[in-house]
PDB file of C-alpha atoms in Angstrom:
ATOM      1  CA  MET N  23     -12.045  23.899  16.715  1.00 35.00           C
ATOM      2  CA  ASN N  24     -12.148  25.458  20.168  1.00 36.00           C
ATOM      3  CA  ASP N  25     -14.932  23.027  21.062  1.00 40.00           C
ATOM      4  CA  VAL N  26     -12.557  20.115  20.524  1.00 36.00           C
ATOM      5  CA  MET N  27      -9.875  21.628  22.704  1.00 35.00           C
ATOM      6  CA  ASP N  28     -12.358  22.523  25.446  1.00 38.00           C
ATOM      7  CA  ASP N  29     -13.841  19.044  25.386  1.00 40.00           C
ATOM      8  CA  ALA N  30     -10.420  17.415  25.653  1.00 35.00           C
ATOM      9  CA  ALA N  31      -9.398  19.825  28.413  1.00 33.00           C
ATOM     10  CA  ASN N  32     -12.533  19.143  30.436  1.00 38.00           C
ATOM     11  CA  SER N  33     -12.091  15.428  30.131  1.00 37.00           C
ATOM     12  CA  GLY N  34      -8.547  15.811  31.443  1.00 36.00           C
ATOM     13  CA  THR N  35      -9.856  16.726  34.926  1.00 34.00           C
ATOM     14  CA  ASP N  36     -10.649  13.049  35.459  1.00 37.00           C
ATOM     15  CA  SER N  37      -7.054  12.010  34.914  1.00 36.00           C
ATOM     16  CA  THR N  38      -6.791  10.138  38.184  1.00 35.00           C
ATOM     17  CA  ALA N  39      -9.301   7.628  36.863  1.00 35.00           C
ATOM     18  CA  THR N  40      -7.993   7.550  33.321  1.00 38.00           C
ATOM     19  CA  SER N  41      -5.565   5.006  31.970  1.00 45.00           C
ATOM     20  CA  GLY N  42      -2.249   5.998  30.441  1.00 44.00           C
ATOM     21  CA  ALA N  43      -3.405   4.743  27.046  1.00 45.00           C
ATOM     22  CA  ASP N  44      -6.474   6.954  27.210  1.00 48.00           C
ATOM     23  CA  ARG N  45      -4.393  10.019  28.108  1.00 49.00           C
ATOM     24  CA  THR N  46      -2.053   9.254  25.227  1.00 47.00           C
ATOM     25  CA  ALA N  47      -4.984   8.986  22.835  1.00 49.00           C
ATOM     26  CA  ARG N  48      -6.364  12.294  24.060  1.00 50.00           C
ATOM     27  CA  GLY N  49      -2.972  13.815  23.426  1.00 52.00           C
ATOM     28  CA  ALA N  50      -3.219  12.498  19.894  1.00 50.00           C
ATOM     29  CA  ALA N  51      -6.518  14.313  19.485  1.00 50.00           C
ATOM     30  CA  HIS N  52      -4.845  17.549  20.608  1.00 52.00           C
ATOM     31  CA  ALA N  53      -1.929  17.014  18.235  1.00 49.00           C
ATOM     32  CA  ALA N  54      -4.238  16.346  15.315  1.00 52.00           C
ATOM     33  CA  VAL N  55      -6.035  19.673  15.712  1.00 51.00           C
ATOM     34  CA  PRO N  56      -3.943  22.559  14.333  1.00 50.00           C
ATOM     35  CA  PRO N  57      -4.785  26.086  15.511  1.00 49.00           C
ATOM     36  CA  ALA N  58      -7.804  27.673  13.869  1.00 45.00           C
ATOM     37  CA  GLY N  59      -7.099  29.769  10.802  1.00 48.00           C
ATOM     38  CA  ARG N  60      -4.009  27.790   9.801  1.00 55.00           C
ATOM     39  CA  ALA N  61      -5.538  24.369   9.293  1.00 63.00           C
ATOM     40  CA  THR N  62      -5.489  22.902   5.796  1.00 78.00           C
ATOM     41  CA  PRO N  63      -6.429  19.337   4.816  1.00 72.00           C
ATOM     42  CA  GLY N  64      -2.774  18.460   4.267  1.00 77.00           C
ATOM     43  CA  ARG N  65      -1.723  19.966   7.575  1.00 81.00           C
ATOM     44  CA  ARG N  66      -4.481  18.166   9.447  1.00 79.00           C
ATOM     45  CA  LEU N  67      -3.598  14.841   7.831  1.00 79.00           C
ATOM     46  CA  ARG N  68       0.072  15.249   8.701  1.00 81.00           C
ATOM     47  CA  ALA N  69      -0.731  16.145  12.301  1.00 81.00           C
ATOM     48  CA  LEU N  70      -3.100  13.212  12.726  1.00 82.00           C
ATOM     49  CA  ALA N  71      -0.698  10.797  11.042  1.00 80.00           C
ATOM     50  CA  ARG N  72       2.153  12.014  13.251  1.00 82.00           C
ATOM     51  CA  ALA N  73       0.072  11.495  16.391  1.00 80.00           C
ATOM     52  CA  GLU N  74      -1.030   8.045  15.216  1.00 78.00           C
ATOM     53  CA  LEU N  75       2.567   7.089  14.468  1.00 76.00           C
ATOM     54  CA  THR N  76       3.486   8.018  18.047  1.00 77.00           C
ATOM     55  CA  LEU N  77       0.727   5.780  19.385  1.00 73.00           C
ATOM     56  CA  LEU N  78       1.763   2.942  17.078  1.00 71.00           C
ATOM     57  CA  GLY N  79       5.361   3.190  18.255  1.00 69.00           C
ATOM     58  CA  ARG N  80       4.256   2.817  21.884  1.00 71.00           C
ATOM     59  CA  ASN N  81       2.343  -0.388  21.167  1.00 70.00           C
ATOM     60  CA  ARG N  82       5.051  -3.062  21.159  1.00 71.00           C
ATOM     61  CA  THR N  83       2.685  -5.824  20.106  1.00 70.00           C
ATOM     62  CA  ALA N  84       1.485  -3.841  17.091  1.00 66.00           C
ATOM     63  CA  VAL N  85       5.061  -2.971  16.124  1.00 69.00           C
ATOM     64  CA  PHE N  86       6.157  -6.620  16.372  1.00 69.00           C
ATOM     65  CA  THR N  87       3.165  -7.803  14.332  1.00 67.00           C
ATOM     66  CA  ALA N  88       3.601  -5.138  11.665  1.00 67.00           C
ATOM     67  CA  LEU N  89       7.378  -5.355  11.254  1.00 69.00           C
ATOM     68  CA  LEU N  90       8.442  -8.930  11.913  1.00 71.00           C
ATOM     69  CA  VAL N  91       5.510 -11.234  11.149  1.00 69.00           C
ATOM     70  CA  PRO N  92       5.285 -10.412   7.403  1.00 70.00           C
ATOM     71  CA  LEU N  93       9.016 -11.110   7.051  1.00 70.00           C
ATOM     72  CA  ALA N  94       9.043 -14.342   9.057  1.00 71.00           C
ATOM     73  CA  LEU N  95       5.829 -16.068   7.951  1.00 70.00           C
ATOM     74  CA  PRO N  96       6.778 -16.706   4.294  1.00 69.00           C
ATOM     75  CA  PHE N  97       9.682 -18.900   5.385  1.00 70.00           C
ATOM     76  CA  SER N  98       7.274 -21.054   7.388  1.00 71.00           C
ATOM     77  CA  VAL N  99       5.636 -22.172   4.135  1.00 70.00           C
ATOM     78  CA  ARG N 100       8.961 -22.952   2.432  1.00 69.00           C
ATOM     79  CA  PRO N 101       8.886 -26.703   3.255  1.00 70.00           C
ATOM     80  CA  ALA N 102       5.436 -27.018   1.673  1.00 69.00           C
ATOM     81  CA  LEU N 103       6.624 -25.270  -1.496  1.00 72.00           C
ATOM     82  CA  ASP N 104       9.280 -27.928  -2.046  1.00 69.00           C
ATOM     83  CA  GLN N 105       6.454 -30.462  -2.506  1.00 71.00           C
ATOM     84  CA  LEU N 106       4.780 -28.459  -5.287  1.00 75.00           C
ATOM     85  CA  ASP N 107       5.499 -28.416  -9.000  1.00 71.00           C
ATOM     86  CA  LEU N 108       6.254 -24.696  -9.215  1.00 77.00           C
ATOM     87  CA  LYS N 109       8.338 -24.830 -12.385  1.00 77.00           C
ATOM     88  CA  GLY N 110       5.499 -26.488 -14.222  1.00 73.00           C
ATOM     89  CA  GLN N 111       3.346 -23.473 -13.394  1.00 75.00           C
ATOM     90  CA  GLY N 112       5.994 -20.956 -14.460  1.00 75.00           C
ATOM     91  CA  LEU N 113       6.826 -20.053 -10.852  1.00 83.00           C
ATOM     92  CA  SER N 114       9.904 -20.183  -8.656  1.00 84.00           C
ATOM     93  CA  VAL N 115      10.379 -20.465  -4.910  1.00 84.00           C
ATOM     94  CA  GLY N 116      11.660 -16.897  -4.813  1.00 85.00           C
ATOM     95  CA  THR N 117       8.635 -15.482  -6.637  1.00 89.00           C
ATOM     96  CA  VAL N 118       6.196 -17.397  -4.436  1.00 89.00           C
ATOM     97  CA  LEU N 119       7.943 -16.285  -1.215  1.00 89.00           C
ATOM     98  CA  LEU N 120       8.023 -12.702  -2.474  1.00 91.00           C
ATOM     99  CA  THR N 121       4.299 -12.755  -3.241  1.00 92.00           C
ATOM    100  CA  ALA N 122       3.529 -14.359   0.118  1.00 91.00           C
ATOM    101  CA  ALA N 123       5.562 -11.770   2.036  1.00 91.00           C
ATOM    102  CA  ILE N 124       3.810  -8.868   0.318  1.00 94.00           C
ATOM    103  CA  GLY N 125       0.438 -10.478   0.979  1.00 94.00           C
ATOM    104  CA  PHE N 126       1.327 -10.921   4.646  1.00 92.00           C
ATOM    105  CA  ALA N 127       2.300  -7.235   4.749  1.00 92.00           C
ATOM    106  CA  PHE N 128      -1.239  -6.395   3.604  1.00 95.00           C
ATOM    107  CA  LEU N 129      -2.693  -8.541   6.386  1.00 94.00           C
ATOM    108  CA  PHE N 130      -0.436  -7.813   9.335  1.00 90.00           C
ATOM    109  CA  ALA N 131       1.172  -4.429   8.732  1.00 90.00           C
ATOM    110  CA  VAL N 132      -2.091  -2.854   7.555  1.00 94.00           C
ATOM    111  CA  TYR N 133      -5.273  -4.859   8.117  1.00 96.00           C
ATOM    112  CA  THR N 134      -4.934  -6.315  11.627  1.00 92.00           C
ATOM    113  CA  SER N 135      -2.990  -3.288  12.861  1.00 90.00           C
ATOM    114  CA  LEU N 136      -5.669  -0.867  11.682  1.00 93.00           C
ATOM    115  CA  VAL N 137      -8.588  -2.885  13.022  1.00 94.00           C
ATOM    116  CA  SER N 138      -7.119  -2.501  16.505  1.00 90.00           C
ATOM    117  CA  ALA N 139      -6.242   1.160  15.914  1.00 91.00           C
ATOM    118  CA  TYR N 140      -9.720   2.161  14.730  1.00 95.00           C
ATOM    119  CA  VAL N 141     -11.449   0.311  17.566  1.00 94.00           C
ATOM    120  CA  SER N 142      -9.055   1.684  20.172  1.00 91.00           C
ATOM    121  CA  ARG N 143      -9.480   5.300  19.027  1.00 91.00           C
ATOM    122  CA  ARG N 144     -13.241   4.866  18.948  1.00 93.00           C
ATOM    123  CA  GLU N 145     -13.486   3.360  22.418  1.00 92.00           C
ATOM    124  CA  GLU N 146     -11.220   6.094  23.837  1.00 90.00           C
ATOM    125  CA  LEU N 147     -13.528   8.751  22.277  1.00 91.00           C
ATOM    126  CA  VAL N 148     -10.703  10.128  20.134  1.00 89.00           C
ATOM    127  CA  LEU N 149     -12.718   9.760  16.936  1.00 90.00           C
ATOM    128  CA  LYS N 150     -15.715  11.475  18.521  1.00 90.00           C
ATOM    129  CA  ARG N 151     -13.600  14.421  19.632  1.00 90.00           C
ATOM    130  CA  LEU N 152     -11.946  14.785  16.243  1.00 88.00           C
ATOM    131  CA  ARG N 153     -15.335  14.882  14.482  1.00 88.00           C
ATOM    132  CA  THR N 154     -16.386  17.964  16.474  1.00 87.00           C
ATOM    133  CA  GLY N 155     -13.649  20.027  14.831  1.00 80.00           C
ATOM    134  CA  GLU N 156     -12.760  20.933  11.275  1.00 80.00           C
ATOM    135  CA  ILE N 157     -11.419  17.499  10.401  1.00 85.00           C
ATOM    136  CA  GLY N 158     -13.717  15.586   8.061  1.00 87.00           C
ATOM    137  CA  ASP N 159     -14.606  11.931   8.449  1.00 91.00           C
ATOM    138  CA  THR N 160     -12.515  10.885   5.462  1.00 91.00           C
ATOM    139  CA  GLU N 161      -9.507  12.811   6.786  1.00 91.00           C
ATOM    140  CA  ILE N 162      -9.808  11.078  10.165  1.00 92.00           C
ATOM    141  CA  LEU N 163      -9.895   7.616   8.614  1.00 94.00           C
ATOM    142  CA  ILE N 164      -7.039   8.333   6.204  1.00 93.00           C
ATOM    143  CA  GLY N 165      -4.906  10.093   8.812  1.00 91.00           C
ATOM    144  CA  THR N 166      -5.296   7.179  11.207  1.00 91.00           C
ATOM    145  CA  ALA N 167      -4.367   4.725   8.454  1.00 93.00           C
ATOM    146  CA  LEU N 168      -1.326   6.577   7.057  1.00 91.00           C
ATOM    147  CA  PRO N 169       1.328   5.204   9.462  1.00 90.00           C
ATOM    148  CA  SER N 170       0.206   1.603   8.903  1.00 91.00           C
ATOM    149  CA  LEU N 171       0.061   2.158   5.149  1.00 93.00           C
ATOM    150  CA  CYS N 172       3.595   3.567   5.181  1.00 90.00           C
ATOM    151  CA  VAL N 173       4.823   0.590   7.215  1.00 89.00           C
ATOM    152  CA  GLY N 174       3.116  -1.781   4.780  1.00 91.00           C
ATOM    153  CA  LEU N 175       4.645  -0.016   1.771  1.00 93.00           C
ATOM    154  CA  ALA N 176       8.088  -0.088   3.366  1.00 90.00           C
ATOM    155  CA  GLN N 177       7.655  -3.812   4.022  1.00 89.00           C
ATOM    156  CA  CYS N 178       6.820  -4.427   0.362  1.00 92.00           C
ATOM    157  CA  VAL N 179       9.888  -2.495  -0.813  1.00 91.00           C
ATOM    158  CA  ILE N 180      12.196  -4.268   1.652  1.00 88.00           C
ATOM    159  CA  VAL N 181      10.822  -7.669   0.653  1.00 88.00           C
ATOM    160  CA  ALA N 182      11.185  -6.925  -3.066  1.00 90.00           C
ATOM    161  CA  VAL N 183      14.801  -5.822  -2.647  1.00 89.00           C
ATOM    162  CA  GLY N 184      15.637  -8.649  -0.246  1.00 86.00           C
ATOM    163  CA  CYS N 185      14.164 -11.365  -2.461  1.00 86.00           C
ATOM    164  CA  GLY N 186      15.947  -9.895  -5.462  1.00 86.00           C
ATOM    165  CA  LEU N 187      19.304 -10.067  -3.702  1.00 85.00           C
ATOM    166  CA  LEU N 188      18.910 -13.321  -1.767  1.00 82.00           C
ATOM    167  CA  LEU N 189      16.522 -15.410  -3.860  1.00 82.00           C
ATOM    168  CA  GLY N 190      17.284 -14.123  -7.340  1.00 83.00           C
ATOM    169  CA  THR N 191      13.786 -12.915  -8.176  1.00 85.00           C
ATOM    170  CA  GLY N 192      15.195  -9.885  -9.966  1.00 85.00           C
ATOM    171  CA  ALA N 193      13.120  -6.940 -11.145  1.00 88.00           C
ATOM    172  CA  PRO N 194       9.460  -7.435 -12.089  1.00 91.00           C
ATOM    173  CA  GLU N 195       8.721  -8.243 -15.727  1.00 92.00           C
ATOM    174  CA  GLU N 196       5.728  -5.892 -15.624  1.00 94.00           C
ATOM    175  CA  PRO N 197       6.525  -3.167 -13.042  1.00 94.00           C
ATOM    176  CA  LEU N 198       3.210  -1.371 -13.514  1.00 95.00           C
ATOM    177  CA  LEU N 199       1.229  -4.473 -12.569  1.00 95.00           C
ATOM    178  CA  ALA N 200       3.359  -5.013  -9.473  1.00 95.00           C
ATOM    179  CA  VAL N 201       2.880  -1.385  -8.377  1.00 96.00           C
ATOM    180  CA  LEU N 202      -0.865  -1.570  -9.028  1.00 96.00           C
ATOM    181  CA  GLY N 203      -1.090  -4.748  -6.990  1.00 96.00           C
ATOM    182  CA  VAL N 204       0.722  -3.211  -4.030  1.00 97.00           C
ATOM    183  CA  VAL N 205      -1.316   0.010  -4.104  1.00 97.00           C
ATOM    184  CA  LEU N 206      -4.655  -1.779  -4.448  1.00 97.00           C
ATOM    185  CA  GLY N 207      -3.710  -4.260  -1.736  1.00 97.00           C
ATOM    186  CA  LEU N 208      -2.757  -1.514   0.729  1.00 97.00           C
ATOM    187  CA  VAL N 209      -5.849   0.595   0.049  1.00 97.00           C
ATOM    188  CA  LEU N 210      -8.252  -2.348   0.202  1.00 97.00           C
ATOM    189  CA  SER N 211      -6.639  -3.678   3.392  1.00 97.00           C
ATOM    190  CA  ALA N 212      -7.170  -0.304   5.072  1.00 96.00           C
ATOM    191  CA  ALA N 213     -10.781  -0.114   3.902  1.00 97.00           C
ATOM    192  CA  LEU N 214     -11.483  -3.671   5.063  1.00 97.00           C
ATOM    193  CA  ALA N 215      -9.955  -2.818   8.439  1.00 97.00           C
ATOM    194  CA  ALA N 216     -12.423   0.044   8.847  1.00 96.00           C
ATOM    195  CA  VAL N 217     -15.289  -2.286   7.904  1.00 96.00           C
ATOM    196  CA  THR N 218     -14.155  -4.885  10.427  1.00 96.00           C
ATOM    197  CA  ALA N 219     -13.748  -2.208  13.109  1.00 95.00           C
ATOM    198  CA  GLY N 220     -17.389  -1.279  12.614  1.00 93.00           C
ATOM    199  CA  ILE N 221     -18.526  -4.715  13.806  1.00 92.00           C
ATOM    200  CA  THR N 222     -15.913  -5.036  16.560  1.00 94.00           C
ATOM    201  CA  ARG N 223     -17.047  -4.189  20.085  1.00 91.00           C
ATOM    202  CA  THR N 224     -13.761  -3.959  21.986  1.00 91.00           C
ATOM    203  CA  VAL N 225     -10.024  -3.788  21.362  1.00 90.00           C
ATOM    204  CA  GLU N 226      -9.657  -7.290  22.788  1.00 89.00           C
ATOM    205  CA  SER N 227     -12.237  -8.740  20.395  1.00 92.00           C
ATOM    206  CA  ALA N 228     -10.471  -7.119  17.420  1.00 90.00           C
ATOM    207  CA  GLN N 229      -8.072 -10.047  17.415  1.00 86.00           C
ATOM    208  CA  VAL N 230     -11.046 -12.360  16.905  1.00 93.00           C
ATOM    209  CA  THR N 231     -13.069 -10.405  14.346  1.00 95.00           C
ATOM    210  CA  ALA N 232     -10.002 -10.009  12.128  1.00 94.00           C
ATOM    211  CA  LEU N 233      -9.317 -13.752  12.020  1.00 94.00           C
ATOM    212  CA  PRO N 234     -11.845 -14.858   9.342  1.00 95.00           C
ATOM    213  CA  LEU N 235     -10.537 -12.564   6.622  1.00 96.00           C
ATOM    214  CA  MET N 236      -6.944 -13.131   7.700  1.00 94.00           C
ATOM    215  CA  PHE N 237      -7.120 -16.932   7.479  1.00 93.00           C
ATOM    216  CA  LEU N 238      -9.283 -16.889   4.357  1.00 95.00           C
ATOM    217  CA  SER N 239      -6.774 -14.642   2.614  1.00 95.00           C
ATOM    218  CA  MET N 240      -3.743 -16.597   3.777  1.00 91.00           C
ATOM    219  CA  LEU N 241      -5.171 -19.899   2.525  1.00 91.00           C
ATOM    220  CA  GLY N 242      -7.208 -18.794  -0.480  1.00 93.00           C
ATOM    221  CA  SER N 243      -5.623 -15.659  -1.932  1.00 93.00           C
ATOM    222  CA  GLY N 244      -2.365 -17.190  -3.123  1.00 90.00           C
ATOM    223  CA  MET N 245      -0.216 -16.332  -0.105  1.00 90.00           C
ATOM    224  CA  ALA N 246       0.456 -19.633   1.647  1.00 84.00           C
ATOM    225  CA  VAL N 247      -0.358 -21.712  -1.435  1.00 86.00           C
ATOM    226  CA  PRO N 248      -0.151 -20.445  -5.052  1.00 88.00           C
ATOM    227  CA  LEU N 249      -3.542 -20.575  -6.733  1.00 90.00           C
ATOM    228  CA  GLU N 250      -1.945 -22.166  -9.793  1.00 87.00           C
ATOM    229  CA  THR N 251      -1.346 -25.342  -7.778  1.00 86.00           C
ATOM    230  CA  LEU N 252      -4.993 -25.692  -6.707  1.00 88.00           C
ATOM    231  CA  PRO N 253      -7.708 -27.519  -8.679  1.00 90.00           C
ATOM    232  CA  ASP N 254      -9.034 -25.278 -11.436  1.00 90.00           C
ATOM    233  CA  ARG N 255     -12.548 -24.866 -10.033  1.00 94.00           C
ATOM    234  CA  LEU N 256     -11.297 -24.066  -6.533  1.00 95.00           C
ATOM    235  CA  ALA N 257      -8.715 -21.642  -7.907  1.00 93.00           C
ATOM    236  CA  ASP N 258     -11.392 -19.823  -9.931  1.00 93.00           C
ATOM    237  CA  ILE N 259     -13.485 -19.351  -6.777  1.00 95.00           C
ATOM    238  CA  CYS N 260     -10.511 -18.167  -4.717  1.00 96.00           C
ATOM    239  CA  ARG N 261      -9.670 -15.494  -7.295  1.00 95.00           C
ATOM    240  CA  PHE N 262     -12.823 -13.645  -6.197  1.00 96.00           C
ATOM    241  CA  LEU N 263     -11.672 -13.286  -2.574  1.00 96.00           C
ATOM    242  CA  PRO N 264     -10.983  -9.673  -1.495  1.00 96.00           C
ATOM    243  CA  LEU N 265      -7.169  -9.701  -1.560  1.00 97.00           C
ATOM    244  CA  SER N 266      -6.717 -12.258  -4.337  1.00 97.00           C
ATOM    245  CA  PRO N 267      -6.651  -9.656  -7.150  1.00 97.00           C
ATOM    246  CA  ALA N 268      -3.899  -7.626  -5.471  1.00 97.00           C
ATOM    247  CA  VAL N 269      -1.786 -10.729  -4.812  1.00 96.00           C
ATOM    248  CA  ARG N 270      -2.342 -11.937  -8.370  1.00 95.00           C
ATOM    249  CA  LEU N 271      -1.272  -8.583  -9.818  1.00 96.00           C
ATOM    250  CA  VAL N 272       1.896  -8.614  -7.725  1.00 96.00           C
ATOM    251  CA  GLN N 273       2.725 -12.142  -8.833  1.00 93.00           C
ATOM    252  CA  GLY N 274       1.852 -11.371 -12.446  1.00 93.00           C
ATOM    253  CA  GLY N 275       4.023  -8.276 -12.302  1.00 94.00           C
ATOM    254  CA  TRP N 276       7.050 -10.385 -11.408  1.00 93.00           C
ATOM    255  CA  THR N 277       6.368 -13.331 -13.700  1.00 90.00           C
ATOM    256  CA  GLY N 278       4.869 -11.418 -16.632  1.00 89.00           C
ATOM    257  CA  ARG N 279       2.446 -14.298 -17.217  1.00 88.00           C
ATOM    258  CA  LEU N 280      -0.843 -12.370 -16.919  1.00 91.00           C
ATOM    259  CA  SER N 281      -2.576 -11.803 -20.244  1.00 91.00           C
ATOM    260  CA  GLY N 282      -4.328  -8.545 -21.043  1.00 91.00           C
ATOM    261  CA  GLN N 283      -7.755 -10.091 -20.452  1.00 94.00           C
ATOM    262  CA  GLU N 284      -6.686 -11.653 -17.137  1.00 94.00           C
ATOM    263  CA  THR N 285      -5.246  -8.335 -16.022  1.00 95.00           C
ATOM    264  CA  LEU N 286      -8.451  -6.490 -16.869  1.00 96.00           C
ATOM    265  CA  VAL N 287     -10.646  -9.016 -15.042  1.00 96.00           C
ATOM    266  CA  THR N 288      -8.352  -8.908 -12.008  1.00 96.00           C
ATOM    267  CA  LEU N 289      -8.445  -5.096 -11.915  1.00 96.00           C
ATOM    268  CA  VAL N 290     -12.246  -5.080 -12.159  1.00 97.00           C
ATOM    269  CA  ILE N 291     -12.537  -7.500  -9.222  1.00 97.00           C
ATOM    270  CA  ALA N 292     -10.098  -5.435  -7.144  1.00 96.00           C
ATOM    271  CA  LEU N 293     -11.902  -2.171  -7.863  1.00 96.00           C
ATOM    272  CA  ALA N 294     -15.277  -3.773  -7.143  1.00 97.00           C
ATOM    273  CA  TRP N 295     -14.092  -4.958  -3.728  1.00 97.00           C
ATOM    274  CA  THR N 296     -12.611  -1.532  -3.003  1.00 96.00           C
ATOM    275  CA  ALA N 297     -15.840   0.249  -3.920  1.00 97.00           C
ATOM    276  CA  LEU N 298     -17.868  -2.213  -1.840  1.00 97.00           C
ATOM    277  CA  ALA N 299     -15.566  -1.727   1.155  1.00 97.00           C
ATOM    278  CA  VAL N 300     -15.758   2.082   0.891  1.00 96.00           C
ATOM    279  CA  PHE N 301     -19.557   1.898   0.727  1.00 97.00           C
ATOM    280  CA  ALA N 302     -19.622  -0.384   3.779  1.00 96.00           C
ATOM    281  CA  VAL N 303     -17.434   2.051   5.724  1.00 95.00           C
ATOM    282  CA  GLN N 304     -19.705   4.971   4.860  1.00 93.00           C
ATOM    283  CA  ARG N 305     -22.753   2.958   5.831  1.00 92.00           C
ATOM    284  CA  TRP N 306     -21.700   1.003   8.923  1.00 91.00           C
ATOM    285  CA  PHE N 307     -18.550   2.485  10.453  1.00 94.00           C
ATOM    286  CA  ARG N 308     -19.218   3.474  14.070  1.00 91.00           C
ATOM    287  CA  TRP N 309     -17.716   6.659  15.493  1.00 92.00           C
ATOM    288  CA  GLU N 310     -18.833   6.208  19.107  1.00 90.00           C
ATOM    289  CA  PRO N 311     -18.200   3.329  21.540  1.00 89.00           C
ATOM    290  CA  ARG N 312     -20.371   0.255  21.151  1.00 73.00           C
ATOM    291  CA  ARG N 313     -22.290  -0.252  24.384  1.00 66.00           C
TER     292      ARG N 313
END
């Protein structure tokens, strides 16, 4: 543990050539390292999450993207929904907008936010410093993700309550399915963010490397357009996209229209993607700057 503190202290002597963001990140490394002899996994996670939350709060772009975009985007697809036969598919405008907003929370509050966070901490050597102490790799990844996950969860709760009051969606018919969908969506989004960060060279390029999954999920996972309104063959293919199972569980939780077999298949796909993402993180996540 002392090695981490010494390393951070030595690096501080070059402060005249160091950016404010870098100094802030180094401060986060200090805050995430409790004194030796008193550090427990829970304490370390709380300290790291608290430091990461401070950094997130100072990034206005990240805050705007995480808080406002998931709430605003669903209303942009409202005109298109009026052209679809939702009632014939057992859906309503409120349910579709609710599902879309929760899906956008996965993408913007968690996925894109964490891609930038992981890359930024790596390039500023924060991850490297943290690894020299008692904090394990899994703790570092989880601690960094906790603030974004909490923001994403809060977004889902706010959207569910708001749609219930304003759009009449009411309570979910199958609450367990809705909760499972939200939890799986948040966890998988965080894991996919770590995978994407592993192939991202700079913070600036994070906005580009996150685009393929973001657009693919928006168009093919039932967010912008319900899968029930697509041709059957295309809908069957789209159900195998990474975030499609989570979105489908959320929608099925509110409508109660998922059969037992459909639920089981959806859960298997979601768990398979989660396991694949975790394996990819263990195999390809980079802890030092890409040069």
